[in-house]
Amino acid sequence: DAGITQSPRHKVTETGTPVTLRCHQTENHRYMYWYRQDPGHGLRLIHYSYGVKDTDKGEVSDGYSVSRSKTEDFLLTLESATSSQTSVYFCAISLASASYEQYFGPGTRLTVT
Amino acid sequence: GENVEQHPSTLSVQEGDSAVIKCTYSDSASNYFPWYKQELGKGPQLIIDIRSNVGEKKDQRIAVTLNKTAKHFSLHITETQPEDSAVYFCAAPYDSWGKLQFGAGTQVVVTP
């Protein structure tokens, strides 16, 4: 998994509660991404980061926020979880944007009841 | 933006036969086309990629071909084995910041 860990790996939470997912990398890659994976939709980009404190929105960013205070950590927060955010969340890293090669973490399965 | 369509959504092949998955893209400026393999319960794994300056790339039993005129690229798996059973995703970039647009995926099942 290219030195990427995600925590927690599984989480069940209730509607309306805040949730934070963590992505940690050990290889000092500049670019980090958060995706969600749902049946029939492939992988959709939520947010990405191109450096410490530099983040931007992706295709499906509504209801999500991110923070990156250190190169190695990229946090995804659901401010008030909804059932539509039940999904598998993947973090990915890339050495440089120009290369486009992205490497994925093991994923976090989130269930919002 | 980029639109990537992937076909078929499921593919069942006999062990030893070949499998072909095709993706089409919309942005003629796209220049990088990766393929990912995802096994059950794991994250997607980059298995092969091709850049727009070549038409074909091989790595052992897998190959990718690119037709820029028709805006499609394909993954070819030869001599399929049970361990090739997985979901395969294609992707194409939709901006210069490295963001990728993924296809919906193809479930490949290799039966002995």
PDB file of C-alpha atoms in Angstrom:
ATOM      1  CA  ASP A   1       0.000   0.000   0.000  1.00  0.00           C
ATOM      2  CA  ALA A   2       2.887   2.383  -0.746  1.00  0.00           C
ATOM      3  CA  GLY A   3       3.442   3.300   2.917  1.00  0.00           C
ATOM      4  CA  ILE A   4      -0.105   4.545   3.415  1.00  0.00           C
ATOM      5  CA  THR A   5      -2.218   3.746   6.440  1.00  0.00           C
ATOM      6  CA  GLN A   6      -5.791   4.731   7.095  1.00  0.00           C
ATOM      7  CA  SER A   7      -7.577   4.836  10.414  1.00  0.00           C
ATOM      8  CA  PRO A   8      -9.973   3.664  11.498  1.00  0.00           C
ATOM      9  CA  ARG A   9     -10.441   0.786   9.055  1.00  0.00           C
ATOM     10  CA  HIS A  10     -14.085   0.363  10.008  1.00  0.00           C
ATOM     11  CA  LYS A  11     -16.481   2.733  11.715  1.00  0.00           C
ATOM     12  CA  VAL A  12     -20.184   2.778  12.460  1.00  0.00           C
ATOM     13  CA  THR A  13     -21.645   6.100  13.509  1.00  0.00           C
ATOM     14  CA  GLU A  14     -25.012   7.736  13.910  1.00  0.00           C
ATOM     15  CA  THR A  15     -26.554  10.391  11.708  1.00  0.00           C
ATOM     16  CA  GLY A  16     -25.597  13.880  12.816  1.00  0.00           C
ATOM     17  CA  THR A  17     -22.337  12.976  14.538  1.00  0.00           C
ATOM     18  CA  PRO A  18     -18.960  14.323  13.412  1.00  0.00           C
ATOM     19  CA  VAL A  19     -16.454  11.841  12.023  1.00  0.00           C
ATOM     20  CA  THR A  20     -12.773  12.235  11.185  1.00  0.00           C
ATOM     21  CA  LEU A  21     -10.835   9.803   9.045  1.00  0.00           C
ATOM     22  CA  ARG A  22      -7.074   9.857   8.995  1.00  0.00           C
ATOM     23  CA  CYS A  23      -4.618   9.132   6.218  1.00  0.00           C
ATOM     24  CA  HIS A  24      -0.955   8.770   7.109  1.00  0.00           C
ATOM     25  CA  GLN A  25       1.942   8.351   4.702  1.00  0.00           C
ATOM     26  CA  THR A  26       5.562   7.609   5.435  1.00  0.00           C
ATOM     27  CA  GLU A  27       7.154   8.581   2.107  1.00  0.00           C
ATOM     28  CA  ASN A  28       6.900  12.386   2.096  1.00  0.00           C
ATOM     29  CA  HIS A  29       4.684  12.594  -0.987  1.00  0.00           C
ATOM     30  CA  ARG A  30       3.428  16.073  -1.731  1.00  0.00           C
ATOM     31  CA  TYR A  31       0.019  15.224  -3.208  1.00  0.00           C
ATOM     32  CA  MET A  32      -2.713  13.472  -1.264  1.00  0.00           C
ATOM     33  CA  TYR A  33      -6.284  12.666  -2.220  1.00  0.00           C
ATOM     34  CA  TRP A  34      -9.496  11.492  -0.602  1.00  0.00           C
ATOM     35  CA  TYR A  35     -11.930   9.396  -2.646  1.00  0.00           C
ATOM     36  CA  ARG A  36     -15.165   7.664  -1.909  1.00  0.00           C
ATOM     37  CA  GLN A  37     -16.175   4.419  -3.580  1.00  0.00           C
ATOM     38  CA  ASP A  38     -19.790   3.436  -4.136  1.00  0.00           C
ATOM     39  CA  PRO A  39     -21.232   0.659  -6.308  1.00  0.00           C
ATOM     40  CA  GLY A  40     -21.683   1.768  -9.904  1.00  0.00           C
ATOM     41  CA  HIS A  41     -19.731   4.990  -9.405  1.00  0.00           C
ATOM     42  CA  GLY A  42     -16.138   3.905  -9.349  1.00  0.00           C
ATOM     43  CA  LEU A  43     -13.957   6.240  -7.331  1.00  0.00           C
ATOM     44  CA  ARG A  44     -14.946   9.864  -6.920  1.00  0.00           C
ATOM     45  CA  LEU A  45     -12.629  12.578  -5.653  1.00  0.00           C
ATOM     46  CA  ILE A  46     -13.737  14.395  -2.511  1.00  0.00           C
ATOM     47  CA  HIS A  47     -10.786  16.678  -1.738  1.00  0.00           C
ATOM     48  CA  TYR A  48      -7.126  16.809  -2.506  1.00  0.00           C
ATOM     49  CA  SER A  49      -4.013  18.480  -1.157  1.00  0.00           C
ATOM     50  CA  TYR A  50      -0.944  19.731  -2.975  1.00  0.00           C
ATOM     51  CA  GLY A  51       1.036  20.583   0.127  1.00  0.00           C
ATOM     52  CA  VAL A  52       0.812  21.484   3.786  1.00  0.00           C
ATOM     53  CA  LYS A  53      -2.246  23.692   4.327  1.00  0.00           C
ATOM     54  CA  ASP A  54      -2.938  23.676   0.568  1.00  0.00           C
ATOM     55  CA  THR A  55      -6.186  21.883  -0.215  1.00  0.00           C
ATOM     56  CA  ASP A  56      -8.931  22.083  -2.792  1.00  0.00           C
ATOM     57  CA  LYS A  57     -12.300  20.576  -3.577  1.00  0.00           C
ATOM     58  CA  GLY A  58     -12.974  17.619  -5.785  1.00  0.00           C
ATOM     59  CA  GLU A  59     -16.037  16.309  -7.544  1.00  0.00           C
ATOM     60  CA  VAL A  60     -18.128  15.419  -4.452  1.00  0.00           C
ATOM     61  CA  SER A  61     -16.938  17.762  -1.695  1.00  0.00           C
ATOM     62  CA  ASP A  62     -20.281  18.829  -0.195  1.00  0.00           C
ATOM     63  CA  GLY A  63     -20.519  17.760   3.454  1.00  0.00           C
ATOM     64  CA  TYR A  64     -16.780  17.121   3.774  1.00  0.00           C
ATOM     65  CA  SER A  65     -13.821  19.173   4.935  1.00  0.00           C
ATOM     66  CA  VAL A  66     -10.111  18.383   5.055  1.00  0.00           C
ATOM     67  CA  SER A  67      -6.998  19.537   6.802  1.00  0.00           C
ATOM     68  CA  ARG A  68      -3.315  18.976   6.269  1.00  0.00           C
ATOM     69  CA  SER A  69      -1.082  20.442   8.949  1.00  0.00           C
ATOM     70  CA  LYS A  70       1.804  18.031   8.310  1.00  0.00           C
ATOM     71  CA  THR A  71       3.102  16.467   5.115  1.00  0.00           C
ATOM     72  CA  GLU A  72       2.383  12.970   6.369  1.00  0.00           C
ATOM     73  CA  ASP A  73      -1.216  13.413   7.544  1.00  0.00           C
ATOM     74  CA  PHE A  74      -4.371  14.257   5.608  1.00  0.00           C
ATOM     75  CA  LEU A  75      -7.603  14.320   7.590  1.00  0.00           C
ATOM     76  CA  LEU A  76     -11.113  14.025   6.196  1.00  0.00           C
ATOM     77  CA  THR A  77     -13.961  15.296   8.380  1.00  0.00           C
ATOM     78  CA  LEU A  78     -17.665  14.747   8.027  1.00  0.00           C
ATOM     79  CA  GLU A  79     -19.054  17.613  10.085  1.00  0.00           C
ATOM     80  CA  SER A  80     -22.475  16.010  10.523  1.00  0.00           C
ATOM     81  CA  ALA A  81     -22.641  12.519   9.050  1.00  0.00           C
ATOM     82  CA  THR A  82     -25.613  11.526   6.881  1.00  0.00           C
ATOM     83  CA  SER A  83     -26.688   8.124   5.600  1.00  0.00           C
ATOM     84  CA  SER A  84     -25.671   9.158   2.065  1.00  0.00           C
ATOM     85  CA  GLN A  85     -22.079   9.300   3.312  1.00  0.00           C
ATOM     86  CA  THR A  86     -22.065   5.578   4.018  1.00  0.00           C
ATOM     87  CA  SER A  87     -19.253   4.470   1.750  1.00  0.00           C
ATOM     88  CA  VAL A  88     -15.722   3.156   1.527  1.00  0.00           C
ATOM     89  CA  TYR A  89     -13.175   5.957   1.719  1.00  0.00           C
ATOM     90  CA  PHE A  90      -9.753   5.712   0.155  1.00  0.00           C
ATOM     91  CA  CYS A  91      -6.750   7.922   0.541  1.00  0.00           C
ATOM     92  CA  ALA A  92      -4.201   8.149  -2.256  1.00  0.00           C
ATOM     93  CA  ILE A  93      -0.818   9.758  -2.663  1.00  0.00           C
ATOM     94  CA  SER A  94       1.188  10.984  -5.614  1.00  0.00           C
ATOM     95  CA  LEU A  95       4.773  12.121  -5.865  1.00  0.00           C
ATOM     96  CA  ALA A  96       3.960  14.904  -8.298  1.00  0.00           C
ATOM     97  CA  SER A  97       0.866  16.060 -10.129  1.00  0.00           C
ATOM     98  CA  ALA A  98       2.492  15.804 -13.515  1.00  0.00           C
ATOM     99  CA  SER A  99       3.115  12.087 -13.193  1.00  0.00           C
ATOM    100  CA  TYR A 100      -0.486  11.378 -12.194  1.00  0.00           C
ATOM    101  CA  GLU A 101       0.545   8.011 -10.702  1.00  0.00           C
ATOM    102  CA  GLN A 102      -1.555   7.574  -7.631  1.00  0.00           C
ATOM    103  CA  TYR A 103      -1.168   4.906  -4.973  1.00  0.00           C
ATOM    104  CA  PHE A 104      -4.007   3.978  -2.698  1.00  0.00           C
ATOM    105  CA  GLY A 105      -4.338   3.096   0.955  1.00  0.00           C
ATOM    106  CA  PRO A 106      -6.353   0.131   2.282  1.00  0.00           C
ATOM    107  CA  GLY A 107      -9.579   2.097   2.796  1.00  0.00           C
ATOM    108  CA  THR A 108     -12.000   2.896   5.610  1.00  0.00           C
ATOM    109  CA  ARG A 109     -15.498   1.424   5.574  1.00  0.00           C
ATOM    110  CA  LEU A 110     -17.887   3.953   7.117  1.00  0.00           C
ATOM    111  CA  THR A 111     -21.482   3.152   7.954  1.00  0.00           C
ATOM    112  CA  VAL A 112     -23.831   5.938   9.036  1.00  0.00           C
ATOM    113  CA  THR A 113     -26.994   4.625  10.702  1.00  0.00           C
TER     114      THR A 113
ATOM    115  CA  GLY B   1     -14.102  18.067 -17.596  1.00  0.00           C
ATOM    116  CA  GLU B   2     -13.365  14.469 -18.404  1.00  0.00           C
ATOM    117  CA  ASN B   3     -15.947  11.730 -18.873  1.00  0.00           C
ATOM    118  CA  VAL B   4     -14.742   8.127 -18.738  1.00  0.00           C
ATOM    119  CA  GLU B   5     -16.967   5.230 -19.731  1.00  0.00           C
ATOM    120  CA  GLN B   6     -15.918   1.650 -19.064  1.00  0.00           C
ATOM    121  CA  HIS B   7     -17.297  -1.569 -20.579  1.00  0.00           C
ATOM    122  CA  PRO B   8     -18.291  -4.227 -19.807  1.00  0.00           C
ATOM    123  CA  SER B   9     -19.394  -3.905 -16.200  1.00  0.00           C
ATOM    124  CA  THR B  10     -18.908  -7.651 -15.653  1.00  0.00           C
ATOM    125  CA  LEU B  11     -16.777 -10.154 -17.533  1.00  0.00           C
ATOM    126  CA  SER B  12     -16.658 -13.882 -16.988  1.00  0.00           C
ATOM    127  CA  VAL B  13     -13.864 -15.858 -18.676  1.00  0.00           C
ATOM    128  CA  GLN B  14     -12.539 -19.381 -18.573  1.00  0.00           C
ATOM    129  CA  GLU B  15      -9.090 -19.839 -17.119  1.00  0.00           C
ATOM    130  CA  GLY B  16      -6.522 -19.549 -19.890  1.00  0.00           C
ATOM    131  CA  ASP B  17      -8.688 -17.346 -22.109  1.00  0.00           C
ATOM    132  CA  SER B  18      -8.117 -13.639 -22.727  1.00  0.00           C
ATOM    133  CA  ALA B  19     -10.029 -10.738 -21.203  1.00  0.00           C
ATOM    134  CA  VAL B  20     -10.453  -7.287 -22.721  1.00  0.00           C
ATOM    135  CA  ILE B  21     -11.843  -4.192 -21.015  1.00  0.00           C
ATOM    136  CA  LYS B  22     -12.419  -0.976 -22.910  1.00  0.00           C
ATOM    137  CA  CYS B  23     -12.652   2.626 -21.795  1.00  0.00           C
ATOM    138  CA  THR B  24     -13.538   5.747 -23.715  1.00  0.00           C
ATOM    139  CA  TYR B  25     -12.693   9.290 -22.688  1.00  0.00           C
ATOM    140  CA  SER B  26     -13.909  12.690 -23.797  1.00  0.00           C
ATOM    141  CA  ASP B  27     -11.042  15.153 -23.340  1.00  0.00           C
ATOM    142  CA  SER B  28      -8.676  15.003 -26.289  1.00  0.00           C
ATOM    143  CA  ALA B  29      -6.003  16.733 -24.165  1.00  0.00           C
ATOM    144  CA  SER B  30      -5.771  13.767 -21.778  1.00  0.00           C
ATOM    145  CA  ASN B  31      -2.307  12.234 -21.888  1.00  0.00           C
ATOM    146  CA  TYR B  32      -2.117   9.606 -19.160  1.00  0.00           C
ATOM    147  CA  PHE B  33      -4.251   6.473 -18.787  1.00  0.00           C
ATOM    148  CA  PRO B  34      -3.797   4.156 -15.795  1.00  0.00           C
ATOM    149  CA  TRP B  35      -5.426   0.855 -14.963  1.00  0.00           C
ATOM    150  CA  TYR B  36      -6.086  -0.286 -11.428  1.00  0.00           C
ATOM    151  CA  LYS B  37      -6.899  -3.708 -10.006  1.00  0.00           C
ATOM    152  CA  GLN B  38      -8.903  -3.960  -6.818  1.00  0.00           C
ATOM    153  CA  GLU B  39      -9.179  -7.193  -4.893  1.00  0.00           C
ATOM    154  CA  LEU B  40     -11.929  -7.709  -2.374  1.00  0.00           C
ATOM    155  CA  GLY B  41     -11.406  -5.666   0.766  1.00  0.00           C
ATOM    156  CA  LYS B  42      -8.311  -3.898  -0.536  1.00  0.00           C
ATOM    157  CA  GLY B  43      -7.408  -0.576  -2.068  1.00  0.00           C
ATOM    158  CA  PRO B  44      -6.967  -0.189  -5.843  1.00  0.00           C
ATOM    159  CA  GLN B  45      -3.526  -1.153  -7.074  1.00  0.00           C
ATOM    160  CA  LEU B  46      -1.899   0.482 -10.103  1.00  0.00           C
ATOM    161  CA  ILE B  47      -1.072  -2.366 -12.512  1.00  0.00           C
ATOM    162  CA  ILE B  48      -0.174  -0.624 -15.741  1.00  0.00           C
ATOM    163  CA  ASP B  49      -0.397   2.790 -17.349  1.00  0.00           C
ATOM    164  CA  ILE B  50       0.195   4.359 -20.726  1.00  0.00           C
ATOM    165  CA  ARG B  51       1.037   7.845 -21.841  1.00  0.00           C
ATOM    166  CA  SER B  52      -0.231   9.451 -25.017  1.00  0.00           C
ATOM    167  CA  ASN B  53       3.054   9.254 -26.860  1.00  0.00           C
ATOM    168  CA  VAL B  54       2.850   5.452 -27.198  1.00  0.00           C
ATOM    169  CA  GLY B  55       0.204   3.166 -28.647  1.00  0.00           C
ATOM    170  CA  GLU B  56       0.819   0.006 -26.639  1.00  0.00           C
ATOM    171  CA  LYS B  57       2.538  -1.117 -23.475  1.00  0.00           C
ATOM    172  CA  LYS B  58       3.026  -4.651 -22.154  1.00  0.00           C
ATOM    173  CA  ASP B  59       3.940  -6.110 -18.810  1.00  0.00           C
ATOM    174  CA  GLN B  60       4.001  -9.904 -18.800  1.00  0.00           C
ATOM    175  CA  ARG B  61       0.368 -11.039 -19.285  1.00  0.00           C
ATOM    176  CA  ILE B  62      -1.203  -7.601 -19.286  1.00  0.00           C
ATOM    177  CA  ALA B  63      -1.124  -4.967 -21.978  1.00  0.00           C
ATOM    178  CA  VAL B  64      -2.762  -1.631 -22.606  1.00  0.00           C
ATOM    179  CA  THR B  65      -3.498  -0.144 -26.008  1.00  0.00           C
ATOM    180  CA  LEU B  66      -4.382   3.456 -26.771  1.00  0.00           C
ATOM    181  CA  ASN B  67      -6.221   4.878 -29.761  1.00  0.00           C
ATOM    182  CA  LYS B  68      -6.041   8.653 -29.451  1.00  0.00           C
ATOM    183  CA  THR B  69      -8.029   9.297 -32.618  1.00  0.00           C
ATOM    184  CA  ALA B  70     -10.984   7.292 -31.364  1.00  0.00           C
ATOM    185  CA  LYS B  71     -10.333   8.347 -27.738  1.00  0.00           C
ATOM    186  CA  HIS B  72     -10.353   4.890 -26.274  1.00  0.00           C
ATOM    187  CA  PHE B  73      -7.918   2.637 -24.457  1.00  0.00           C
ATOM    188  CA  SER B  74      -8.135  -1.010 -23.533  1.00  0.00           C
ATOM    189  CA  LEU B  75      -6.719  -3.457 -21.014  1.00  0.00           C
ATOM    190  CA  HIS B  76      -5.826  -6.910 -22.299  1.00  0.00           C
ATOM    191  CA  ILE B  77      -5.172  -9.833 -19.982  1.00  0.00           C
ATOM    192  CA  THR B  78      -3.882 -12.982 -21.635  1.00  0.00           C
ATOM    193  CA  GLU B  79      -3.790 -16.538 -20.248  1.00  0.00           C
ATOM    194  CA  THR B  80      -6.097 -15.555 -17.413  1.00  0.00           C
ATOM    195  CA  GLN B  81      -5.670 -17.191 -14.032  1.00  0.00           C
ATOM    196  CA  PRO B  82      -7.989 -17.353 -11.011  1.00  0.00           C
ATOM    197  CA  GLU B  83      -5.900 -14.679  -9.266  1.00  0.00           C
ATOM    198  CA  ASP B  84      -6.856 -12.246 -12.034  1.00  0.00           C
ATOM    199  CA  SER B  85     -10.384 -12.224 -10.601  1.00  0.00           C
ATOM    200  CA  ALA B  86     -10.934  -8.685  -9.305  1.00  0.00           C
ATOM    201  CA  VAL B  87     -12.500  -5.347 -10.178  1.00  0.00           C
ATOM    202  CA  TYR B  88     -10.547  -3.341 -12.725  1.00  0.00           C
ATOM    203  CA  PHE B  89     -10.781   0.442 -13.106  1.00  0.00           C
ATOM    204  CA  CYS B  90      -9.557   2.697 -15.860  1.00  0.00           C
ATOM    205  CA  ALA B  91      -8.945   6.412 -15.372  1.00  0.00           C
ATOM    206  CA  ALA B  92      -7.981   9.568 -17.223  1.00  0.00           C
ATOM    207  CA  PRO B  93      -6.816  12.958 -15.922  1.00  0.00           C
ATOM    208  CA  TYR B  94      -9.241  15.840 -15.965  1.00  0.00           C
ATOM    209  CA  ASP B  95      -6.880  18.652 -15.128  1.00  0.00           C
ATOM    210  CA  SER B  96      -3.201  19.481 -14.820  1.00  0.00           C
ATOM    211  CA  TRP B  97      -3.185  18.979 -11.050  1.00  0.00           C
ATOM    212  CA  GLY B  98      -3.232  15.222 -11.315  1.00  0.00           C
ATOM    213  CA  LYS B  99      -6.889  14.683 -10.588  1.00  0.00           C
ATOM    214  CA  LEU B 100      -8.190  11.472 -12.150  1.00  0.00           C
ATOM    215  CA  GLN B 101     -11.646  10.620 -13.448  1.00  0.00           C
ATOM    216  CA  PHE B 102     -12.335   6.913 -12.943  1.00  0.00           C
ATOM    217  CA  GLY B 103     -14.513   4.541 -14.901  1.00  0.00           C
ATOM    218  CA  ALA B 104     -17.252   2.667 -13.056  1.00  0.00           C
ATOM    219  CA  GLY B 105     -15.245  -0.562 -12.952  1.00  0.00           C
ATOM    220  CA  THR B 106     -15.355  -4.057 -14.456  1.00  0.00           C
ATOM    221  CA  GLN B 107     -15.835  -7.143 -12.311  1.00  0.00           C
ATOM    222  CA  VAL B 108     -13.711  -9.897 -13.862  1.00  0.00           C
ATOM    223  CA  VAL B 109     -14.379 -13.483 -12.828  1.00  0.00           C
ATOM    224  CA  VAL B 110     -12.001 -16.208 -13.994  1.00  0.00           C
ATOM    225  CA  THR B 111     -13.502 -19.658 -13.672  1.00  0.00           C
ATOM    226  CA  PRO B 112     -11.258 -22.752 -13.532  1.00  0.00           C
TER     227      PRO B 112
END
